[in-house]
Short mmCIF file of C-alpha atoms and ligand atoms in Angstrom, two decimals:
data_model
loop_
_atom_site.label_atom_id
_atom_site.label_comp_id
_atom_site.label_asym_id
_atom_site.label_seq_id
_atom_site.Cartn_x
_atom_site.Cartn_y
_atom_site.Cartn_z
CA UNK Q 1 141.29 73.95 78.67
CA UNK Q 2 140.47 77.60 77.23
CA UNK Q 3 137.48 78.39 78.66
CA UNK Q 4 137.24 82.14 76.80
CA UNK Q 5 133.72 82.21 74.98
CA UNK Q 6 133.13 85.34 73.04
CA UNK Q 7 131.00 87.50 75.71
CA UNK Q 8 129.46 89.45 72.32
CA UNK Q 9 127.40 86.69 71.06
CA UNK Q 10 126.66 86.27 74.96
CA UNK Q 11 125.71 89.52 75.40
CA UNK Q 12 123.19 89.74 71.75
CA UNK Q 13 120.57 91.76 72.73
CA UNK Q 14 116.79 89.55 72.63
CA UNK Q 15 114.99 92.28 73.11
CA UNK Q 16 114.38 96.32 73.54
CA UNK Q 17 116.03 98.13 76.01
CA UNK Q 18 118.39 96.02 77.06
CA UNK Q 19 117.07 92.42 77.89
CA UNK Q 20 119.84 90.01 76.96
CA UNK Q 21 119.45 86.63 75.65
CA UNK Q 22 119.04 84.20 78.79
CA UNK Q 23 122.19 82.72 77.81
CA UNK Q 24 124.08 85.20 78.22
CA UNK Q 25 125.46 85.08 82.31
CA UNK Q 26 125.62 81.42 82.04
CA UNK Q 27 127.82 81.72 79.22
CA UNK Q 28 129.78 84.36 79.88
CA UNK Q 29 129.67 84.23 83.73
CA UNK Q 30 128.65 87.08 85.86
CA UNK Q 31 132.16 89.35 86.23
CA UNK Q 32 132.72 89.14 82.63
CA UNK Q 33 129.85 91.00 81.20
CA UNK Q 34 129.70 93.60 84.20
CA UNK Q 35 127.51 92.18 86.52
CA UNK Q 36 126.30 95.38 88.40
CA UNK Q 37 127.34 95.12 91.84
CA UNK Q 38 129.41 92.24 90.56
CA UNK Q 39 132.67 91.18 92.71
CA UNK Q 40 136.33 93.33 92.69
CA UNK Q 41 139.80 91.81 92.06
CA UNK Q 42 141.04 91.70 95.38
CA UNK Q 43 143.89 88.88 97.51
CA UNK Q 44 143.49 87.03 100.64
CA UNK Q 45 145.10 90.14 102.51
CA UNK Q 46 141.88 91.99 102.30
CA UNK Q 47 139.60 88.91 104.23
CA UNK Q 48 139.55 89.47 107.85
CA UNK Q 49 139.13 87.27 110.54
CA UNK Q 50 135.62 88.53 112.39
CA UNK Q 51 134.43 88.49 115.86
CA UNK Q 52 132.63 85.05 115.49
CA UNK Q 53 136.47 83.24 113.89
CA UNK Q 54 137.89 84.25 117.26
CA UNK Q 55 135.41 82.14 119.83
CA UNK Q 56 133.14 78.66 119.27
CA UNK Q 57 129.52 79.64 118.22
CA UNK Q 58 125.99 78.74 120.25
CA UNK Q 59 124.60 75.51 120.86
CA UNK Q 60 122.12 73.21 118.84
CA UNK Q 61 118.48 74.26 119.37
CA UNK Q 62 115.43 72.25 118.92
CA UNK Q 63 113.58 74.33 115.91
CA UNK Q 64 115.59 76.32 113.53
CA UNK Q 65 114.93 79.82 112.88
CA UNK Q 66 116.02 82.22 110.46
CA UNK Q 67 119.29 84.09 110.85
CA UNK Q 68 118.66 87.77 113.21
CA UNK Q 69 119.79 89.40 110.10
CA UNK Q 70 117.18 88.24 108.22
CA UNK Q 71 114.24 89.54 110.63
CA UNK Q 72 112.74 91.79 107.66
CA UNK Q 73 111.62 87.99 105.73
CA UNK Q 74 108.12 87.82 107.64
CA UNK Q 75 104.82 87.75 106.82
CA UNK Q 76 102.59 91.25 106.82
CA UNK Q 77 99.12 90.98 107.91
CA UNK Q 78 96.15 92.84 108.77
CA UNK Q 79 92.62 91.55 110.25
CA UNK Q 80 89.47 92.75 109.67
CA UNK Q 81 87.71 95.40 112.47
CA UNK Q 82 86.71 94.22 115.30
CA UNK Q 83 88.38 90.57 115.19
CA UNK Q 84 92.11 89.12 115.61
CA UNK Q 85 92.52 85.83 112.77
CA UNK Q 86 89.58 87.66 110.05
CA UNK Q 87 92.22 88.35 107.52
CA UNK Q 88 95.22 87.92 105.74
CA UNK Q 89 99.08 87.56 106.47
CA UNK Q 90 101.39 87.76 103.20
CA UNK Q 91 104.24 86.60 101.54
CA UNK Q 92 107.36 88.54 100.84
CA UNK Q 93 108.20 87.45 97.15
CA UNK Q 94 110.50 90.09 97.26
CA UNK Q 95 112.81 88.75 99.37
CA UNK Q 96 112.91 84.77 98.56
CA UNK Q 97 114.30 82.70 95.64
CA UNK Q 98 113.39 79.50 93.92
CA UNK Q 99 109.59 78.42 94.17
CA UNK Q 100 109.09 76.88 97.38
CA UNK Q 101 107.93 79.19 100.51
CA UNK Q 102 109.61 78.35 103.38
CA UNK Q 103 105.78 77.16 106.23
CA UNK Q 104 106.31 79.91 108.67
CA UNK Q 105 106.34 82.41 105.35
CA UNK Q 106 103.68 80.79 103.63
CA UNK Q 107 100.35 82.82 102.96
CA UNK Q 108 97.47 83.19 105.34
CA UNK Q 109 93.97 83.95 104.94
CA UNK Q 110 91.44 82.66 107.94
CA UNK Q 111 87.95 83.64 108.08
CA UNK Q 112 87.89 82.82 111.90
CA UNK Q 113 91.36 82.74 113.20
CA UNK Q 114 93.32 80.18 113.21
CA UNK Q 115 91.43 76.99 115.35
CA UNK Q 116 93.70 74.91 118.46
CA UNK Q 117 93.07 71.42 116.85
CA UNK Q 118 94.02 68.64 119.19
CA UNK Q 119 94.83 66.00 116.78
CA UNK Q 120 93.53 63.02 118.85
CA UNK Q 121 90.07 64.45 118.67
CA UNK Q 122 89.78 65.50 115.35
CA UNK Q 123 87.51 63.46 113.09
CA UNK Q 124 87.30 63.73 109.31
CA UNK Q 125 83.85 62.22 107.75
CA UNK Q 126 82.75 61.27 104.29
CA UNK Q 127 79.38 60.97 103.68
CA UNK Q 128 76.12 61.91 101.88
CA UNK Q 129 76.11 59.97 98.24
CA UNK Q 130 77.75 57.32 99.74
CA UNK Q 131 76.96 53.80 100.26
CA UNK Q 132 79.42 53.66 103.54
CA UNK Q 133 80.17 56.40 105.03
CA UNK Q 134 83.20 56.83 106.72
CA UNK Q 135 84.72 58.39 109.86
CA UNK Q 136 88.01 59.09 109.91
CA UNK Q 137 90.88 59.06 112.92
CA UNK Q 138 94.47 60.47 111.72
CA UNK Q 139 96.05 58.17 113.05
CA UNK Q 140 93.39 55.97 111.08
CA UNK Q 141 94.38 58.05 107.64
CA UNK Q 142 97.92 57.97 108.56
CA UNK Q 143 98.10 54.68 107.13
CA UNK Q 144 96.83 55.22 103.81
CA UNK Q 145 99.22 55.23 100.75
CA UNK Q 146 100.71 59.26 100.75
CA UNK Q 147 101.57 61.01 97.78
CA UNK Q 148 103.82 63.86 97.58
CA UNK Q 149 102.82 66.27 94.99
CA UNK Q 150 104.15 70.49 94.72
CA UNK Q 151 101.53 72.85 94.59
CA UNK Q 152 100.82 76.59 95.18
CA UNK Q 153 97.78 78.29 96.82
CA UNK Q 154 96.83 81.40 95.71
CA UNK Q 155 94.04 83.26 97.19
CA UNK Q 156 91.27 84.51 94.67
CA UNK Q 157 92.12 87.71 96.05
CA UNK Q 158 95.70 88.27 95.23
CA UNK Q 159 95.93 91.42 93.65
CA UNK Q 160 92.72 92.62 94.14
CA UNK Q 161 94.53 96.19 94.23
CA UNK Q 162 95.72 96.08 90.79
CA UNK Q 163 91.35 96.89 89.41
CA UNK Q 164 91.72 99.77 91.21
CA UNK Q 165 91.64 103.11 88.94
CA UNK Q 166 95.44 104.34 90.05
CA UNK Q 167 98.40 102.18 90.25
CA UNK Q 168 98.32 101.53 93.86
CA UNK Q 169 101.67 101.86 95.23
CA UNK Q 170 102.35 98.77 96.57
CA UNK Q 171 105.79 96.08 97.10
CA UNK Q 172 105.28 93.01 95.55
CA UNK Q 173 104.01 91.66 99.17
CA UNK Q 174 101.51 93.54 99.34
CA UNK Q 175 100.24 93.80 95.83
CA UNK Q 176 101.07 89.64 94.86
CA UNK Q 177 101.69 88.24 98.75
CA UNK Q 178 98.40 86.13 98.73
CA UNK Q 179 100.70 83.14 96.76
CA UNK Q 180 103.11 80.42 98.17
CA UNK Q 181 104.23 76.94 96.79
CA UNK Q 182 104.64 74.09 99.05
CA UNK Q 183 105.59 70.56 98.78
CA UNK Q 184 102.23 69.18 100.33
CA UNK Q 185 102.05 65.37 101.28
CA UNK Q 186 98.66 62.90 101.93
CA UNK Q 187 96.19 60.50 101.19
CA UNK Q 188 94.10 61.27 97.60
CA UNK Q 189 90.86 61.95 97.91
CA UNK Q 190 90.61 59.76 95.31
CA UNK Q 191 91.02 56.62 97.18
CA UNK Q 192 88.87 57.65 100.27
CA UNK Q 193 86.40 58.43 97.74
CA UNK Q 194 85.99 54.74 96.32
CA UNK Q 195 86.54 53.11 99.87
CA UNK Q 196 83.91 55.05 100.99
CA UNK Q 197 81.77 53.82 97.68
CA UNK Q 198 80.60 56.94 96.05
CA UNK Q 199 77.34 56.63 93.94
CA UNK Q 200 77.33 57.50 90.46
CA UNK Q 201 74.71 59.75 91.05
CA UNK Q 202 77.00 62.56 93.17
CA UNK Q 203 78.80 64.95 90.69
CA UNK Q 204 80.10 67.34 93.65
CA UNK Q 205 81.35 67.31 96.85
CA UNK Q 206 80.68 69.45 99.97
CA UNK Q 207 84.35 70.44 102.37
CA UNK Q 208 83.95 71.43 105.72
CA UNK Q 209 86.68 73.01 107.78
CA UNK Q 210 86.69 73.03 111.66
CA UNK Q 211 87.13 76.42 112.12
CA UNK Q 212 84.57 78.69 113.73
CA UNK Q 213 83.91 79.90 110.66
CA UNK Q 214 82.82 76.92 109.27
CA UNK Q 215 84.61 77.40 106.08
CA UNK Q 216 82.66 75.39 103.39
CA UNK Q 217 82.66 74.99 99.89
CA UNK Q 218 81.38 73.08 97.27
CA UNK Q 219 84.06 71.11 94.34
CA UNK Q 220 83.44 69.65 91.30
CA UNK Q 221 83.96 65.78 91.64
CA UNK Q 222 86.48 65.71 89.30
CA UNK Q 223 88.28 68.33 90.87
CA UNK Q 224 88.92 65.00 93.59
CA UNK Q 225 91.19 62.83 90.62
CA UNK Q 226 93.91 65.72 92.08
CA UNK Q 227 93.28 66.28 95.21
CA UNK Q 228 94.74 65.20 98.49
CA UNK Q 229 94.38 65.59 102.08
CA UNK Q 230 97.55 66.98 102.89
CA UNK Q 231 99.10 66.00 106.54
CA UNK Q 232 102.38 67.13 105.71
CA UNK Q 233 103.51 70.81 103.96
CA UNK Q 234 107.30 71.29 102.95
CA UNK Q 235 108.17 67.38 105.22
CA UNK Q 236 106.84 68.38 108.65
CA UNK Q 237 102.75 68.18 109.29
CA UNK Q 238 100.68 70.75 107.98
CA UNK Q 239 101.21 73.97 109.86
CA UNK Q 240 98.30 75.22 112.51
CA UNK Q 241 97.95 78.58 110.50
CA UNK Q 242 97.59 76.33 106.61
CA UNK Q 243 94.94 73.45 108.38
CA UNK Q 244 96.35 71.05 110.72
CA UNK Q 245 96.42 68.60 111.53
CA UNK Q 246 94.88 68.11 107.89
CA UNK Q 247 93.75 70.04 104.71
CA UNK Q 248 92.18 70.19 101.32
CA UNK Q 249 94.77 70.57 98.58
CA UNK Q 250 92.94 71.12 95.16
CA UNK Q 251 95.77 71.41 92.92
CA UNK Q 252 95.45 74.91 90.29
CA UNK Q 253 92.14 76.32 92.12
CA UNK Q 254 90.98 79.50 93.81
CA UNK Q 255 92.92 79.20 97.59
CA UNK Q 256 89.26 79.49 99.24
CA UNK Q 257 88.75 76.31 98.32
CA UNK Q 258 91.31 74.57 99.89
CA UNK Q 259 89.81 74.32 103.03
CA UNK Q 260 91.76 73.84 105.84
CA UNK Q 261 90.96 71.90 109.26
CA UNK Q 262 88.88 69.55 107.16
CA UNK Q 263 86.50 67.87 108.99
CA UNK Q 264 84.07 66.66 106.66
CA UNK Q 265 83.28 65.69 102.88
CA UNK Q 266 79.96 65.22 101.91
CA UNK Q 267 78.92 63.79 98.33
CA UNK Q 268 75.70 65.81 96.08
CA UNK Q 269 74.42 65.93 93.60
CA UNK Q 270 74.46 69.93 92.70
CA UNK Q 271 76.74 72.38 95.21
CA UNK Q 272 75.51 73.27 98.11
CA UNK Q 273 75.86 76.77 97.90
CA UNK Q 274 77.47 77.69 100.88
CA UNK Q 275 77.69 81.15 102.19
CA UNK Q 276 81.21 81.48 100.89
CA UNK Q 277 80.16 80.60 97.68
CA UNK Q 278 76.87 82.69 96.62
CA UNK Q 279 77.86 86.41 99.19
CA UNK Q 280 81.80 85.82 98.07
CA UNK Q 281 84.16 84.16 95.85
CA UNK Q 282 81.39 85.63 93.04
CA UNK Q 283 83.04 88.63 90.15
CA UNK Q 284 80.20 90.77 89.12
CA UNK Q 285 80.80 91.96 85.96
CA UNK Q 286 80.17 95.02 84.02
CA UNK Q 287 77.05 93.87 83.18
CA UNK Q 288 75.58 93.41 86.76
CA UNK Q 289 75.51 89.69 86.16
CA UNK Q 290 77.97 87.43 88.59
CA UNK Q 291 80.32 85.13 87.71
CA UNK Q 292 79.79 81.65 90.06
CA UNK Q 293 82.50 79.06 90.75
CA UNK Q 294 85.34 80.99 89.06
CA UNK Q 295 87.53 77.40 90.10
CA UNK Q 296 90.89 78.06 88.47
CA UNK Q 297 93.50 80.63 88.40
CA UNK Q 298 94.35 81.60 85.48
CA UNK Q 299 97.89 81.94 83.94
CA UNK Q 300 99.61 84.65 85.80
CA UNK Q 301 103.65 85.93 86.19
CA UNK Q 302 105.16 88.35 88.14
CA UNK Q 303 108.65 90.21 88.50
CA UNK Q 304 109.93 89.85 91.80
CA UNK Q 305 113.42 91.89 91.31
CA UNK Q 306 113.53 94.56 90.47
CA UNK Q 307 109.95 95.11 92.04
CA UNK Q 308 108.63 98.34 94.11
CA UNK Q 309 111.02 99.20 96.63
CA UNK Q 310 113.27 98.01 95.32
CA UNK Q 311 116.30 100.57 94.08
CA UNK Q 312 118.85 99.32 91.50
CA UNK Q 313 122.32 100.47 92.62
CA UNK Q 314 122.96 101.93 89.02
CA UNK Q 315 123.27 101.73 85.36
CA UNK Q 316 124.85 97.76 84.49
CA UNK Q 317 123.57 94.44 84.09
CA UNK Q 318 120.83 92.93 86.07
CA UNK Q 319 119.24 89.05 86.98
CA UNK Q 320 115.56 90.60 86.20
CA UNK Q 321 113.58 87.11 88.14
CA UNK Q 322 110.48 86.22 88.45
CA UNK Q 323 107.39 83.85 89.05
CA UNK Q 324 104.68 82.45 86.80
CA UNK Q 325 102.15 79.81 87.44
CA UNK Q 326 98.78 78.16 85.92
CA UNK Q 327 96.01 76.32 87.76
CA UNK Q 328 95.98 75.50 84.14
CA UNK Q 329 99.38 72.72 84.17
CA UNK Q 330 101.97 73.77 83.20
CA UNK Q 331 103.90 77.39 82.03
CA UNK Q 332 105.38 76.95 78.83
CA UNK Q 333 106.82 80.21 78.22
CA UNK Q 334 107.55 83.43 79.95
CA UNK Q 335 108.31 86.40 78.23
CA UNK Q 336 109.86 89.62 79.93
CA UNK Q 337 109.85 93.36 78.01
CA UNK Q 338 112.19 96.28 79.40
CA UNK Q 339 109.92 98.71 77.04
CA UNK Q 340 106.44 98.84 78.11
CA UNK Q 341 105.09 95.43 76.35
CA UNK Q 342 106.50 97.45 72.65
CA UNK Q 343 108.89 93.73 72.35
CA UNK Q 344 109.42 90.78 74.25
CA UNK Q 345 112.18 88.46 75.04
CA UNK Q 346 111.81 84.20 76.43
CA UNK Q 347 113.05 84.32 79.84
CA UNK Q 348 115.16 80.93 80.90
CA UNK Q 349 112.41 78.50 82.78
CA UNK Q 350 114.25 77.00 85.75
CA UNK Q 351 113.70 72.94 85.58
CA UNK Q 352 112.09 70.61 86.06
CA UNK Q 353 108.97 73.05 85.11
CA UNK Q 354 106.17 71.17 87.18
CA UNK Q 355 101.47 71.40 86.54
CA UNK Q 356 99.69 73.69 88.90
CA UNK Q 357 103.17 74.63 90.79
CA UNK Q 358 105.52 77.95 90.50
CA UNK Q 359 108.18 78.39 87.95
CA UNK Q 360 110.83 80.82 88.22
CA UNK Q 361 111.96 82.59 85.34
CA UNK Q 362 115.26 84.29 84.52
CA UNK Q 363 116.63 86.97 82.08
CA UNK Q 364 119.34 89.40 82.64
CA UNK Q 365 118.76 92.83 81.40
CA UNK Q 366 121.66 95.74 80.47
CA UNK Q 367 120.52 98.46 82.40
CA UNK Q 368 121.36 102.08 80.50
CA UNK Q 369 119.96 103.89 83.24
CA UNK Q 370 117.28 105.58 81.50
CA UNK Q 371 113.45 104.35 81.87
CA UNK Q 372 112.57 101.62 81.82
CA UNK Q 373 109.29 100.03 82.12
CA UNK Q 374 109.70 95.63 83.19
CA UNK Q 375 107.36 93.39 82.53
CA UNK Q 376 106.33 89.75 82.36
CA UNK Q 377 103.99 87.67 79.93
CA UNK Q 378 103.08 84.20 80.96
CA UNK Q 379 101.96 81.74 78.27
CA UNK Q 380 101.01 78.00 79.87
CA UNK Q 381 100.86 74.87 78.31
CA UNK Q 382 96.92 74.98 76.62
CA UNK Q 383 97.99 77.84 74.91
CA UNK Q 384 96.24 80.87 77.36
CA UNK Q 385 98.68 83.54 77.18
CA UNK Q 386 98.45 86.32 80.33
CA UNK Q 387 96.10 89.30 79.66
CA UNK Q 388 96.95 92.58 80.00
CA UNK Q 389 95.39 94.42 82.42
CA UNK Q 390 93.20 96.74 80.06
CA UNK Q 391 92.36 93.47 78.24
CA UNK Q 392 91.20 91.89 81.88
CA UNK Q 393 89.19 94.67 82.53
CA UNK Q 394 87.46 95.24 79.44
CA UNK Q 395 86.41 91.37 79.72
CA UNK Q 396 85.80 92.01 83.97
CA UNK Q 397 85.47 95.42 84.37
CA UNK Q 398 86.87 97.48 87.17
CA UNK Q 399 84.38 96.51 89.79
CA UNK Q 400 85.82 93.07 90.16
CA UNK Q 401 88.10 92.49 92.88
CA UNK Q 402 89.00 88.46 92.50
CA UNK Q 403 91.39 86.42 90.34
CA UNK Q 404 93.07 89.34 88.50
CA UNK Q 405 95.65 88.01 86.83
CA UNK Q 406 97.04 90.89 83.75
CA UNK Q 407 100.31 91.82 82.83
CA UNK Q 408 101.87 94.16 85.75
CA UNK Q 409 104.24 96.63 84.71
CA UNK Q 410 106.89 98.19 87.27
CA UNK Q 411 108.89 101.55 85.97
CA UNK Q 412 112.51 101.18 86.75
CA UNK Q 413 112.75 105.46 87.31
CA UNK Q 414 116.42 107.29 86.82
CA UNK Q 415 118.15 106.92 90.40
CA UNK Q 416 116.54 103.14 89.86
CA UNK Q 417 113.60 103.52 91.79
CA UNK Q 418 110.90 101.06 91.28
CA UNK Q 419 107.21 102.46 90.53
CA UNK Q 420 104.25 100.26 89.97
CA UNK Q 421 102.69 101.67 86.69
CA UNK Q 422 100.03 101.31 84.66
CA UNK Q 423 101.65 101.08 80.80
N1 MTE Z 1 88.09 76.95 107.19
C1 MTE Z 1 88.77 77.13 106.21
N2 MTE Z 1 89.25 77.05 105.17
C2 MTE Z 1 90.27 77.73 104.67
C3 MTE Z 1 90.23 79.35 105.08
C4 MTE Z 1 89.38 79.76 106.35
O1 MTE Z 1 89.27 80.81 106.63
N3 MTE Z 1 89.01 78.29 106.86
N4 MTE Z 1 90.39 80.01 104.35
C5 MTE Z 1 90.55 79.90 102.77
C6 MTE Z 1 90.85 80.96 101.65
S1 MTE Z 1 90.10 82.43 101.30
C7 MTE Z 1 92.53 80.64 101.23
S2 MTE Z 1 92.88 82.14 99.93
C8 MTE Z 1 93.29 79.52 101.85
C9 MTE Z 1 94.38 79.98 102.12
O2 MTE Z 1 95.32 79.18 102.21
P1 MTE Z 1 96.94 79.31 103.24
O3 MTE Z 1 95.96 79.84 104.72
O4 MTE Z 1 97.50 77.94 104.11
O5 MTE Z 1 97.24 79.83 102.57
O6 MTE Z 1 92.75 78.79 102.86
C10 MTE Z 1 90.83 78.96 102.65
N5 MTE Z 1 90.80 77.65 103.54
MO1 MO Z 2 91.13 83.34 99.28
#
């Protein structure tokens, strides 16, 4: 079988400053296109017998942990002054690949710590504008038909630092780590509302958590179509930090509305105007007006490799890789630029592309060792294109802190060091 291919066409330029056709690495193989750090030609004699091959390994464990050599792959966290559990921890996106966040690394945002809920004592009440108020135990809930879907959760405050005047020198975890994606399994909220006999004048739902903060949000009733009362996260029970024993999952809606430790759903005519949606989670505009109820997470993307804190070892071919997501639906295209937005090449999207889930994109790049500014720009199925930072600031002003979804720029310096810049 003749497997030789023309590497000439496989490494065709797709855009300026070294971006290659998205099929290049697949077609030609890493070695033949000169991938940086690709394996060298050695024989079996160069393979040594290491100590772990000379004696039997360790026994079984009840619950597995990552390799001890992966100790840097952890969340980073900060609590508000004077509190222990009010704050956030961030997912190390720069150290992960694929699209699913392991449960131990899912970001966390708590307004008053993680409650230690006894699942047998926990109840979910559905009441308000319903014919039959219902009180569920976990056991009763678990007898309903289950649904499974993959969805990201992003905090509305993620990337808030990118509204600042100067480009903050943060790694990807610090700038974008309030973002995770999991496979969630639970009962459709619509099914439970139907069971309770929701009344036609009910237009909103109040969702309340069983934490000490009593975090609660008003949710428009149409959100119930896709909402789950989630009991499982990546196959196992939802983690305490993510809402054990049950949380509201509202795919595509800002993180805050995904109420954890869910204890109450009340059907109402209008929004309840809780403290969490009036004093917080509103967007202050340059005019002095505030936008309230900004629900969907707008289309956004970011390059994870390379990203700040990573140093490229030398000129050569690299695979640029990152994440794209949209609260409106599916990602339809991600383009990458290596010249600060002058020219763009389409990246390969990892299939299947799922709505309201993280999408992994990849694109080969020949770095010639010179200056480069890497950017990614996502488009979703509705045609919405991720805005430049300038366009976003023109619309929102620089006093905004929530819902930053602008194009993010990483500059690669002559020694391969990567820095955050405003391009
Ligand atoms: N009950 C309750 N639900 C909550 C919160 C909270 O503090 N209490 N934090 C909210 C915020 S601001 C976000 S961004 C998401 C984060 O979900 P996670 O911690 O599972 O990542 O949960 C939301 N649900
Ligand atoms: Mo949040």
